[in-house]
Coordinates of C-alpha atoms in Angstrom, one line a residue:
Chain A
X1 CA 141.1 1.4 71.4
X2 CA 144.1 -0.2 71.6
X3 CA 144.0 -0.8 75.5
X4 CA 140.7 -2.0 75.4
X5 CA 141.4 -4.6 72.8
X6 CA 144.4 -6.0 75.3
X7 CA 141.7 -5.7 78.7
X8 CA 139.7 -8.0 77.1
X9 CA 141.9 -9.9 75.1
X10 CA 140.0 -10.2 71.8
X11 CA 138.9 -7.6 69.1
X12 CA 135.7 -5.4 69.0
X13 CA 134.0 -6.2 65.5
X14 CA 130.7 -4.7 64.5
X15 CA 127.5 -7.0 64.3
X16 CA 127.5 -8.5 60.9
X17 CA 124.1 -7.6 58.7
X18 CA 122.5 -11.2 58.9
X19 CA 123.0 -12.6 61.8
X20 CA 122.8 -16.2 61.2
X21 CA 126.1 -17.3 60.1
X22 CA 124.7 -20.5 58.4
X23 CA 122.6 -17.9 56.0
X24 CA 125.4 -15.5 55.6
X25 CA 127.5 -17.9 54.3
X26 CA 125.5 -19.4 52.3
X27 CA 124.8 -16.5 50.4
X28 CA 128.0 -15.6 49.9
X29 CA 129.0 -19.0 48.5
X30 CA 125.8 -18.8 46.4
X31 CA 126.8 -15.4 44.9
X32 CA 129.9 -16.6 44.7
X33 CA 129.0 -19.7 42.4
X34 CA 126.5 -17.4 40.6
X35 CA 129.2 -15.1 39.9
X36 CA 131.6 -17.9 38.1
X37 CA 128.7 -19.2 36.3
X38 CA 127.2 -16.4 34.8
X39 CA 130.7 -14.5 33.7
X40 CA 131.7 -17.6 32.0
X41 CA 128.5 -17.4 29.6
X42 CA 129.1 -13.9 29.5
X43 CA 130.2 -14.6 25.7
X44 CA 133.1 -11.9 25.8
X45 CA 134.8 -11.3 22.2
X46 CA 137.8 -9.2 22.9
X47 CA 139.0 -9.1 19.3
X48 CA 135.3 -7.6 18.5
X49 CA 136.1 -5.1 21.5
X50 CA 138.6 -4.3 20.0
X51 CA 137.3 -3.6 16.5
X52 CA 134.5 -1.6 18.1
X53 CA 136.8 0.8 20.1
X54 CA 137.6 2.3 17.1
X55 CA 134.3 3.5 16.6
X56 CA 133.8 4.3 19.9
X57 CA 136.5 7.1 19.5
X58 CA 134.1 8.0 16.4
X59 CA 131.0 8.3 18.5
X60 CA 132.6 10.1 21.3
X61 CA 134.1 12.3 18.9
X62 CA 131.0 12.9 17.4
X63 CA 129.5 14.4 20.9
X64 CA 131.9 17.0 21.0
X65 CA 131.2 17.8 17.4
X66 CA 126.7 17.4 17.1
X67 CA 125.3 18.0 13.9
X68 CA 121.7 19.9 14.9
X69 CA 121.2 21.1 11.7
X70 CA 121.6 18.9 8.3
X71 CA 118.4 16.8 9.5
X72 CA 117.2 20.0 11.9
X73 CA 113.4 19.3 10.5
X74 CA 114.2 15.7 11.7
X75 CA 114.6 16.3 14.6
X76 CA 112.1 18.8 15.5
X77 CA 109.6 17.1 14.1
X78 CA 110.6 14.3 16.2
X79 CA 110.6 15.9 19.4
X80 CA 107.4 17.6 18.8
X81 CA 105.9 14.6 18.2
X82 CA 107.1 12.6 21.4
X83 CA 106.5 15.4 23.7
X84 CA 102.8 15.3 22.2
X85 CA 102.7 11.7 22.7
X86 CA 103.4 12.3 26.5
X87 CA 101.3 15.2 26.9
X88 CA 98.2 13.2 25.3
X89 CA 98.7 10.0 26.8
X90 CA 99.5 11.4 30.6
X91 CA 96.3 12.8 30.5
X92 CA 94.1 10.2 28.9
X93 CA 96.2 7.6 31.2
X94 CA 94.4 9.6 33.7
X95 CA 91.3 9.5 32.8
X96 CA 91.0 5.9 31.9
X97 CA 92.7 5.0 35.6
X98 CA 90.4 6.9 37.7
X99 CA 87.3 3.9 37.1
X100 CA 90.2 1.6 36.8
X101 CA 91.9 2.7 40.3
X102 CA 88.5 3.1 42.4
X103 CA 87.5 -0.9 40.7
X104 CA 90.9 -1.8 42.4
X105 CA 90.1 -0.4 46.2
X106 CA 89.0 -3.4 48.0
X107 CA 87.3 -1.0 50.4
X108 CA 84.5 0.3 47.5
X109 CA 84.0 -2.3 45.2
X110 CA 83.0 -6.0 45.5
X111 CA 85.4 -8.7 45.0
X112 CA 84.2 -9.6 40.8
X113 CA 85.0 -6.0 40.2
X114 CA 88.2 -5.9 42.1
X115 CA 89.8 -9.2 40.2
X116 CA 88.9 -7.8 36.9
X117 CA 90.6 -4.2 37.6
X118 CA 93.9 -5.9 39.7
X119 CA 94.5 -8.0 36.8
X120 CA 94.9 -5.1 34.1
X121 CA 97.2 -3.5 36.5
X122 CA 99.4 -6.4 37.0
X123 CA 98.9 -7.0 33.0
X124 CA 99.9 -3.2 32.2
X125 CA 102.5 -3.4 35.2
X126 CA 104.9 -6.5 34.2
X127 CA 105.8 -5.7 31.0
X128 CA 107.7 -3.0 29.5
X129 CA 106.0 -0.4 27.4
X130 CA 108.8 -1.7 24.6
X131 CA 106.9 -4.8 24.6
X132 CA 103.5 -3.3 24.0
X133 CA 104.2 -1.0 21.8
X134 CA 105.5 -3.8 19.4
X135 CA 102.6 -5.3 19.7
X136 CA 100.4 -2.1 18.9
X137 CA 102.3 -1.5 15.8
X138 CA 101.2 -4.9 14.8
X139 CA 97.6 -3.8 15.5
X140 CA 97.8 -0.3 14.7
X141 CA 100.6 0.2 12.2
X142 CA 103.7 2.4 12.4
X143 CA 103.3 5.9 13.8
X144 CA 102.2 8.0 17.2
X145 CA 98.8 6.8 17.3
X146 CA 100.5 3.1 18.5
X147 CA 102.8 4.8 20.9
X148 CA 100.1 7.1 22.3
X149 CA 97.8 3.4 23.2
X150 CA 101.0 1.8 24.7
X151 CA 101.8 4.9 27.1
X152 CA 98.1 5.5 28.1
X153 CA 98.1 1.9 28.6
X154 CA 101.3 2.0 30.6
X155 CA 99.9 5.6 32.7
X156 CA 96.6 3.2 33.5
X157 CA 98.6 1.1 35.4
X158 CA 100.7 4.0 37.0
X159 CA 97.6 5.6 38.0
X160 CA 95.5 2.9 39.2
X161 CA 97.6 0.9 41.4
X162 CA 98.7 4.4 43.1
X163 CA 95.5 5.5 42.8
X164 CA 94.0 2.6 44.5
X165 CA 96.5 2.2 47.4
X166 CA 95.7 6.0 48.6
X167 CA 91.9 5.1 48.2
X168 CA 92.6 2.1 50.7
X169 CA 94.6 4.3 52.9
X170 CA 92.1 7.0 53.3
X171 CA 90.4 8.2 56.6
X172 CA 87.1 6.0 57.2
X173 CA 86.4 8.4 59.9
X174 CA 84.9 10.8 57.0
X175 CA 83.7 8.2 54.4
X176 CA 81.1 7.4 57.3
X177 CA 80.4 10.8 58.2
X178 CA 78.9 11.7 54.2
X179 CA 77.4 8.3 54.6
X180 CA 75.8 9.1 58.0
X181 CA 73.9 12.1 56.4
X182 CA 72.4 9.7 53.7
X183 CA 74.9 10.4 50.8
X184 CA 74.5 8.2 47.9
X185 CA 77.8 6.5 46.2
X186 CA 78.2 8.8 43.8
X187 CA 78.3 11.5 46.7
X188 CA 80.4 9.5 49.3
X189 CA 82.9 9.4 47.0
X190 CA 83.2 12.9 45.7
X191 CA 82.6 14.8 49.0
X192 CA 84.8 12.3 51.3
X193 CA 86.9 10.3 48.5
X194 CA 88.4 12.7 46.5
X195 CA 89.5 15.4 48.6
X196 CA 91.4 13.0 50.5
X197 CA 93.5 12.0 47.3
X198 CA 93.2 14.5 44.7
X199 CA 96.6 16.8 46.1
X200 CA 98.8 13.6 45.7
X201 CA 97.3 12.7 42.8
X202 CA 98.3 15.9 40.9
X203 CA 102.1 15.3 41.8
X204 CA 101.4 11.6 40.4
X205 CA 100.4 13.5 37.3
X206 CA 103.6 15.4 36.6
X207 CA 106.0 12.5 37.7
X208 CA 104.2 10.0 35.1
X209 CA 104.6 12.8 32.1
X210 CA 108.3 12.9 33.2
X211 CA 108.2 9.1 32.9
X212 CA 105.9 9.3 29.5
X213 CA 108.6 11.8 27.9
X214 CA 111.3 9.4 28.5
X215 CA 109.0 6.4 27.2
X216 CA 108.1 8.6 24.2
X217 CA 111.8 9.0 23.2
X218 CA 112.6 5.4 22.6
X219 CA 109.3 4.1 21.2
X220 CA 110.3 5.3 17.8
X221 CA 112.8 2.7 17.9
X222 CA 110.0 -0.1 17.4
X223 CA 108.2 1.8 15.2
X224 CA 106.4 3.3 17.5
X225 CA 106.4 7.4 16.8
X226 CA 108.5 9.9 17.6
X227 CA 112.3 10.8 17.8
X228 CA 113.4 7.5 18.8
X229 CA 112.8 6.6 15.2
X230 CA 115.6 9.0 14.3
X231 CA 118.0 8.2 16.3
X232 CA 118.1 4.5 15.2
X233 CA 118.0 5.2 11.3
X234 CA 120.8 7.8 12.2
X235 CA 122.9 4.9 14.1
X236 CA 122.3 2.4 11.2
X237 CA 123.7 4.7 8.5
X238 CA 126.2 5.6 10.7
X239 CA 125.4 9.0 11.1
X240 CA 127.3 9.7 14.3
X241 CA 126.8 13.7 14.7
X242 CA 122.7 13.5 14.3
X243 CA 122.8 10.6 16.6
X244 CA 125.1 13.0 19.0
X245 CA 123.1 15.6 18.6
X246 CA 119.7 13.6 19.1
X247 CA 120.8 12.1 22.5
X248 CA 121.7 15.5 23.9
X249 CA 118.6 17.1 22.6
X250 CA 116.8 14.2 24.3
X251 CA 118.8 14.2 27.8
X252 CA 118.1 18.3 27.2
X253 CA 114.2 17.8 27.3
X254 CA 114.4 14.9 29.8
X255 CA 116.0 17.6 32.6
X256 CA 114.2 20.1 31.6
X257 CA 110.8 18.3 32.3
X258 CA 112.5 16.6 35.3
X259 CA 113.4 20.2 37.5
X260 CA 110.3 22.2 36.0
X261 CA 108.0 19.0 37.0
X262 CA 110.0 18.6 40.3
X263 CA 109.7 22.9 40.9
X264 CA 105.7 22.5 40.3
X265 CA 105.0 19.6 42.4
X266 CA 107.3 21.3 45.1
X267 CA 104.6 24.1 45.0
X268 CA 101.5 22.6 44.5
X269 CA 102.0 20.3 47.5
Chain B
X1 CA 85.4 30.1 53.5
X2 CA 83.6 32.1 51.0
X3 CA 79.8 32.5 50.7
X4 CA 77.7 33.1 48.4
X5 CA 74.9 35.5 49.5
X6 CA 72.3 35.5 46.9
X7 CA 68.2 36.3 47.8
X8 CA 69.3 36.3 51.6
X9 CA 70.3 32.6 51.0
X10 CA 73.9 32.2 52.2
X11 CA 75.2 29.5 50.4
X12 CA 78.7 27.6 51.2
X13 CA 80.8 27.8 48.5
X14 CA 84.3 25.9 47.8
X15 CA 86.5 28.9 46.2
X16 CA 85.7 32.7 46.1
X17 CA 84.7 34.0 42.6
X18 CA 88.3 34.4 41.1
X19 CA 89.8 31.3 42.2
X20 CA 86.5 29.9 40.2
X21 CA 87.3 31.4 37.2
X22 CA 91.0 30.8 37.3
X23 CA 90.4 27.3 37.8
X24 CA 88.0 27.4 34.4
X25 CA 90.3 29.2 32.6
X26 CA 93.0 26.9 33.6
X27 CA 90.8 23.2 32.4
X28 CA 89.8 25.3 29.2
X29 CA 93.3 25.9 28.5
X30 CA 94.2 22.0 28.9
X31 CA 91.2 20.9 27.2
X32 CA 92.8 23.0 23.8
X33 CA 95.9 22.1 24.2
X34 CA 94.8 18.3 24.2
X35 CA 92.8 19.1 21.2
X36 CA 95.8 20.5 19.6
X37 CA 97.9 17.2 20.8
X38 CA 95.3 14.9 19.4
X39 CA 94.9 16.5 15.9
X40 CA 98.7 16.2 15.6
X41 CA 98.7 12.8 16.5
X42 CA 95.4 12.2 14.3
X43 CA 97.1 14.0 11.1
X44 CA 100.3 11.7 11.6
X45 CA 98.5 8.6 11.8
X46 CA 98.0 6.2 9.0
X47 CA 93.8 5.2 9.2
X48 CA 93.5 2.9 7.3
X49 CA 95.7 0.5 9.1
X50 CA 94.1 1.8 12.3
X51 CA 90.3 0.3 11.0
X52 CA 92.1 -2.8 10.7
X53 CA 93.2 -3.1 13.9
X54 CA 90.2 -5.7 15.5
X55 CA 90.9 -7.7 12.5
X56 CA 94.9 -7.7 13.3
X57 CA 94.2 -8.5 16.8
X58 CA 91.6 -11.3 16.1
X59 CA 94.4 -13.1 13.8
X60 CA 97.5 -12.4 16.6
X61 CA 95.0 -14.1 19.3
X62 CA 93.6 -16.8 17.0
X63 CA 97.4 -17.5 16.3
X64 CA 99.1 -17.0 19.3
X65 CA 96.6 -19.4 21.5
X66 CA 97.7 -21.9 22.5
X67 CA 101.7 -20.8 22.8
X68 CA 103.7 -23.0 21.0
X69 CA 105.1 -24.9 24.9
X70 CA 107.4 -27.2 23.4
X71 CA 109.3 -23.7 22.0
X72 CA 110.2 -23.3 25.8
X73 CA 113.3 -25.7 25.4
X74 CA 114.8 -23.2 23.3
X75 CA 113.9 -20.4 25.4
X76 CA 115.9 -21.3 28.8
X77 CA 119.6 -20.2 27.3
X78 CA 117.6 -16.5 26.6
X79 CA 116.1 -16.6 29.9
X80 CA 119.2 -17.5 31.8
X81 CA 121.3 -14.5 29.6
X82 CA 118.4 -12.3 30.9
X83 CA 118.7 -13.0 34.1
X84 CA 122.2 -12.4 33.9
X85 CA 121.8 -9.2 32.5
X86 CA 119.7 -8.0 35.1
X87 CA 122.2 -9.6 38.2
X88 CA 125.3 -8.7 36.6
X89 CA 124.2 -5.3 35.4
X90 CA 122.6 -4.6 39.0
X91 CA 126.0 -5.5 40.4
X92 CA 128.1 -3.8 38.0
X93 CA 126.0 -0.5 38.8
X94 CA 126.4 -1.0 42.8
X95 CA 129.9 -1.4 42.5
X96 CA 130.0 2.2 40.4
X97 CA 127.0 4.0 42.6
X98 CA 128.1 3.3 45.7
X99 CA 131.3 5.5 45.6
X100 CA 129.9 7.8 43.4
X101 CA 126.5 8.5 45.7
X102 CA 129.5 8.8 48.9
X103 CA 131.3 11.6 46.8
X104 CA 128.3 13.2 45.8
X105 CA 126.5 13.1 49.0
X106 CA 127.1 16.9 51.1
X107 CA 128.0 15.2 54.3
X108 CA 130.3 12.9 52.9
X109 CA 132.2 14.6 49.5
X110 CA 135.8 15.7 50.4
X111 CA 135.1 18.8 47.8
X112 CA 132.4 20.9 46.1
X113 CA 134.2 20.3 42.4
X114 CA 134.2 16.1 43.5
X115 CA 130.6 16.5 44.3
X116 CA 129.4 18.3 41.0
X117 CA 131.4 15.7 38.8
X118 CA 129.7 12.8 41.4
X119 CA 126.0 14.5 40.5
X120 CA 126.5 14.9 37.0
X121 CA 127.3 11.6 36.4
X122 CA 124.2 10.5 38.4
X123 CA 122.2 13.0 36.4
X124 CA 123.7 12.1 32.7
X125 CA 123.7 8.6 33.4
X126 CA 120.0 9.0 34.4
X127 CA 118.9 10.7 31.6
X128 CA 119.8 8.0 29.1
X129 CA 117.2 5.2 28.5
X130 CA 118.8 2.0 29.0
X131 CA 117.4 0.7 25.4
X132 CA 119.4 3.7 23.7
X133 CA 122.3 3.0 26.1
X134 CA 121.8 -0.5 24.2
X135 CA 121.7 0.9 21.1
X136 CA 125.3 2.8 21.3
X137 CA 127.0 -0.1 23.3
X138 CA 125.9 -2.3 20.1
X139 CA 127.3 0.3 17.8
X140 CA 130.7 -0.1 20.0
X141 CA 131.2 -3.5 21.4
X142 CA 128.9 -5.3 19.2
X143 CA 125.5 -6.9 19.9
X144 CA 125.3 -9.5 22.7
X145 CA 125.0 -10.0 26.0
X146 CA 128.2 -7.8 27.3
X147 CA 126.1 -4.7 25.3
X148 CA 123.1 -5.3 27.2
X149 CA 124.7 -5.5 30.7
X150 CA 126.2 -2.4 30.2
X151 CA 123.9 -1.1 29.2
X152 CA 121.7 -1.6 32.2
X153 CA 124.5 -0.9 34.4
X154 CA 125.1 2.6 33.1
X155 CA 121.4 3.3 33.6
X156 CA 121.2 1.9 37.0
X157 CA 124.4 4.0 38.2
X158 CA 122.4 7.6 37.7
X159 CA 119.0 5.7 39.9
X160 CA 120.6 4.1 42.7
X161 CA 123.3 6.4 43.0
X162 CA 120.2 9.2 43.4
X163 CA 118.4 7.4 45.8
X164 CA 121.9 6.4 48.1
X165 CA 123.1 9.5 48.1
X166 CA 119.9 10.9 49.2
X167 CA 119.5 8.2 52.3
X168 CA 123.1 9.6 53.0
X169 CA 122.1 13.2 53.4
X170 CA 119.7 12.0 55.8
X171 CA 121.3 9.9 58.0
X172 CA 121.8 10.8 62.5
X173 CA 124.8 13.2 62.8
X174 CA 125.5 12.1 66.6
X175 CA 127.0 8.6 65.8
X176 CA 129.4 10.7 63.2
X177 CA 130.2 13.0 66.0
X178 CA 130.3 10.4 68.4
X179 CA 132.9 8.3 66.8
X180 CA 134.7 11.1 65.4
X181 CA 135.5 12.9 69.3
X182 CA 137.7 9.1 69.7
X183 CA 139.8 10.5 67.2
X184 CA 139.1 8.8 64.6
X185 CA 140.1 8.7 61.5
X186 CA 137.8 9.1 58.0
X187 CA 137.7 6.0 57.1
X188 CA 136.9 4.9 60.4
X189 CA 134.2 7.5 60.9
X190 CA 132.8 6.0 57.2
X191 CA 132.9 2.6 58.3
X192 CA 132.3 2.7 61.7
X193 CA 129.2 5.4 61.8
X194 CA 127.8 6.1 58.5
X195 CA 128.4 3.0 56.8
X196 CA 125.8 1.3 59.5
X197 CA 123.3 3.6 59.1
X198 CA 123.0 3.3 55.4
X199 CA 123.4 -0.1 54.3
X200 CA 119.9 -1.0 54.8
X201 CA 119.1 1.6 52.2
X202 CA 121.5 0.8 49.6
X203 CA 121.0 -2.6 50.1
X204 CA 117.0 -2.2 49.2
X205 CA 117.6 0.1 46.7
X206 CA 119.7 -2.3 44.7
X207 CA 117.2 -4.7 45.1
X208 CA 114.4 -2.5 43.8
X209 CA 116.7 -1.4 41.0
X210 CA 117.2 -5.4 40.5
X211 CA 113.7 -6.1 39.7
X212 CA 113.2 -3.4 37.8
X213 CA 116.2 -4.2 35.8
X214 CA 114.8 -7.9 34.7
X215 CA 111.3 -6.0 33.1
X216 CA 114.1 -3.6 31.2
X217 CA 116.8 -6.5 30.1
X218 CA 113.4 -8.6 28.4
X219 CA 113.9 -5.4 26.0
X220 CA 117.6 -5.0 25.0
X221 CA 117.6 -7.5 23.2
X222 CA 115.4 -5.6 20.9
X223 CA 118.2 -3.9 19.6
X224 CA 120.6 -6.8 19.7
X225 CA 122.2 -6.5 23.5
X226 CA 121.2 -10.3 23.9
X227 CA 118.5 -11.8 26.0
X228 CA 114.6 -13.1 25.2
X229 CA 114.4 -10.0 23.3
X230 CA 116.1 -11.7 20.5
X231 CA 113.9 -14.6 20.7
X232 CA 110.9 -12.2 20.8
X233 CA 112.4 -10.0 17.5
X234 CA 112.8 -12.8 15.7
X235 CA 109.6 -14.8 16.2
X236 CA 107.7 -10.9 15.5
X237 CA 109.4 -10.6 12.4
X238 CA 108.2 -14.1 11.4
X239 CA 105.0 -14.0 12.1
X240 CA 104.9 -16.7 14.4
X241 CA 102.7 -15.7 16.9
X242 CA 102.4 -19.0 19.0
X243 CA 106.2 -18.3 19.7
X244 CA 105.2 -14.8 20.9
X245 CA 102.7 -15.7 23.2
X246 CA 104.9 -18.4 24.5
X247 CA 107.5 -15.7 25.4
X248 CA 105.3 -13.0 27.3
X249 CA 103.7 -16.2 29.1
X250 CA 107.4 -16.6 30.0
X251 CA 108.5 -13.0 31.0
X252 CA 104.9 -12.7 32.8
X253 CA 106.1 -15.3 35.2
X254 CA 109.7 -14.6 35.8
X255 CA 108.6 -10.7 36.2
X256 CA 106.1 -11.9 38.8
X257 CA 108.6 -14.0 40.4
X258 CA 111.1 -11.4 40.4
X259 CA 109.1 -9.1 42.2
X260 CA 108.3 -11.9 44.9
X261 CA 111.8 -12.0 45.4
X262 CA 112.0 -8.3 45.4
X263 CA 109.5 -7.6 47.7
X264 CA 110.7 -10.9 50.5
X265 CA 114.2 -9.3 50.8
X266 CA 113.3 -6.0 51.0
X267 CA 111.0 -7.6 54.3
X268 CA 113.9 -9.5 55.5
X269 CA 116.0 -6.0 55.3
X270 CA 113.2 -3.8 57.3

């Protein structure tokens, strides 16, 4: 290395990423700027940093020390209750997508159609389930049955945009063959459709109820059902060991559905 | 291919007789079981307030059309904290994955006991929803925008560094032999073989994580980890639903433009 770098009198360096230097720069500087701006609105309170460290050491001790069993009905009640919400909704969510997702194939439908069923996907896409569900309670007053709408109408989204994608994708080469022997719609689309994206479709499945269970954990903190509830009356008052212990049973039930969801899709496809 | 014979009719059937009936038994069991789910739910939910619900959402429309526009001056100090909790929180978590995915990656860890620590950290960290993240960071460093960017940062760390240190498990071993026969040392092999064959990656993922992180940092402030939540708790709780439907207008459109944004530099990078 070193004799080359004196043959040729200069220094190898690798090709930078963007090769434009006027852009690269630019960037930089504009990140740079960014940077300076934002951390200076940033707000920072170091005496309430302080103050809260204290507590911290509370909390953390509190992890090593959960309390699973002075609110244990609590907190299986809660569980129960989210892992419903996730098991209800992921299937309903299904349900309602399939129309939903064939409406959004540009390749089925005509364009009226199409609009109507992109639009709710975009709708149920940009904003977080928090958001609706806030907006459910409103409608539908506290408890699960809110939370169980906002995750079926956060799975329709999920579904349907996936859902219509692969439907897009699929081989023509067979849609025209159950067409060529005088297949109706209805028959097209079962015999040369769905067989084509029913396999993927099932791993969809799983992966959105691993999504749901996570969704259904937190909803309770709106008012929405479930343990989230919990958690944040037991943060308010304070009440560092159930919180403790409600966060680990939480990231318990998140893993487990994680590998055993992971393990069947692994298998089924 | 099983076939039914039946009369001296062959007929071409899908799945032989016990598949069949496994498959029944299997939709009858989920068909109970969703009864079961939705007679929970139905037991735990108040009716009444359920029947009212088309009159409660004809009196949220009726009030929140047209949004209140002028409320908009208020709202661009929110937006601008969101936006920084999404950036800063983005690049906070890059800053944290990127080492962590390299020590938790098999090709690159200098240890087995490195590498476990590296993947539970990625799999704790990814556990945790970033709204209760919020909710513990408020309990400790008080609410504001600081919470909420940690907040997102400590949920980003366990996504991207899972996706980096996957793209690093994949990458071309014969660059890293290449460069390594020259003698050289690790962190020239790192920077001068595996470092270029990754970048790309980590580079979109942060960007992906980046839009996904401006639909999650319209919620902290929910909790009171700064942001339009606030603005959106507040105008709930008050009832003014002109302001509500002023602010989802709002986060409709810089979610939209996000992923525009999102979706050009992840172009420019491919």
């Amino acid at each position: 290395m070193a004799q080359a770098t004196t043959l040729s009198g200069r220094q190898w360096s690798p090709p930078p990423l963007i090769k434009n230097p006027w852009v690269r720069w630019g960037l930089i500087l504009g990140a740079v700027i960014y940077l300076i701006f934002a951390l200076s609105t940033l707000n920072f309170d170091p005496a309430r940093v302080a103050r809260g460290m204290q507590r911290s050491g509370r909390l953390l001790l509190a992890f090593l020390h959960p309390d699973f069993t002075t609110r244990g009905n609590l907190i299986f009640t809660g569980m129960l209750e989210s892992v419903t919400m996730a098991a209800i909704s992921t299937v309903a969510g299904f349900i309602v997508a399939v129309p939903v997702g064939f409406g959004a194939a540009r390749n089925l439908v005509p364009m009226p159609v199409y609009l109507v069923c992109r639009g709710l996907i975009a709708l149920s896409r940009t904003f977080q389930e928090v958001i609706i569900a806030i907006l459910f309670v409103v409608m539908f007053g506290f408890g699960p049955f809110a939370g169980v709408l906002t995750l079926i109408f956060g799975s329709l989204g999920f579904f349907s945009k996936l859902l219509a994608e692969d439907i897009e994708e699929i081989d023509a080469v067979q849609v025209e063959a159950i067409r060529s022997t005088g297949a109706s719609w209805l028959q097209m689309v079962s015999y040369a459709v769905v067989p084509q994206v029913l396999p993927r479709m099932i791993g969809l499945t799983l992966y959105r109820f691993d999504i749901n269970i996570r969704e259904a954990a937190i909803l309770g903190i709106v008012g929405a059902g479930g343990i989230g509830s919990t958690l944040n009356t037991s943060l308010r008052r304070y009440d560092y060991d159930t919180a403790s212990a409600i966060i680990l049973v939480i990231i318990a039930l998140v893993m487990v559905v994680e590998l055993s969801s992971g393990w069947i899709r692994k298998r089924v496809q | 291919m099983p076939v039914l014979e039946s009369s001296g009719i062959k007929t071409w059937q899908w799945r032989n007789q016990k598949q069949t009936l496994l498959e029944y038994a299997f939709w009858l069991a989920l068909l109970l079981l969703m009864f079961a789910c939705a007679k929970f739910i139905a037991d735990r939910t108040t009716w009444g307030f359920v029947l009212d619900a088309p009159r409660q959402g004809r009196e949220m429309l009726s009030r929140g059309v047209p949004p209140r526009w002028d409320y908009m001056s208020q709202l661009w100090r929110p937006l601008w904290d969101t936006l920084n909790i999404a950036t800063l929180g983005t690049a906070l978590s890059f800053v944290i994955s990127v080492p962590v995915a390299f020590l938790a990656a098999r090709n690159t860890t200098p240890n087995l006991l490195v590498r476990y620590i590296a993947l539970f950290i990625i799999v704790g960290t990814r556990s945790v929803n970033s709204l209760i993240w919020a909710l513990i960071l408020v309990v400790v460093l008080g609410p504001g925008v600081l919470s909420g960017t940690l907040a997102i940062a400590l949920r980003s760390i366990g996504f991207m560094g899972k996706l980096i240190y996957e793209g690093i498990e994949e990458i071309n071993e014969e660059p890293v032999e290449a460069i390594r026969s020259t003698g050289a040392s690790g962190a020239q092999v790192l920077s001068y073989a595996i470092w270029p064959q990754v970048i790309t990656n980590i580079l979109g993922v942060t960007v992906y994580r980046w839009d996904i992180n401006l639909r999650e940092s319209t919620v902290v402030g929910l909790v009171g980890a700064g942001g339009i939540g606030l603005q959106l708790d507040a105008s709930i709780n008050t009832l003014r639903w002109n302001q509500v439907s002023m602010i989802l207008l709002v986060i409709f459109v810089s979610v939209l433009i996000s992923e525009w944004i999102s979706a050009k530099a992840r172009q420019a990078l491919i």
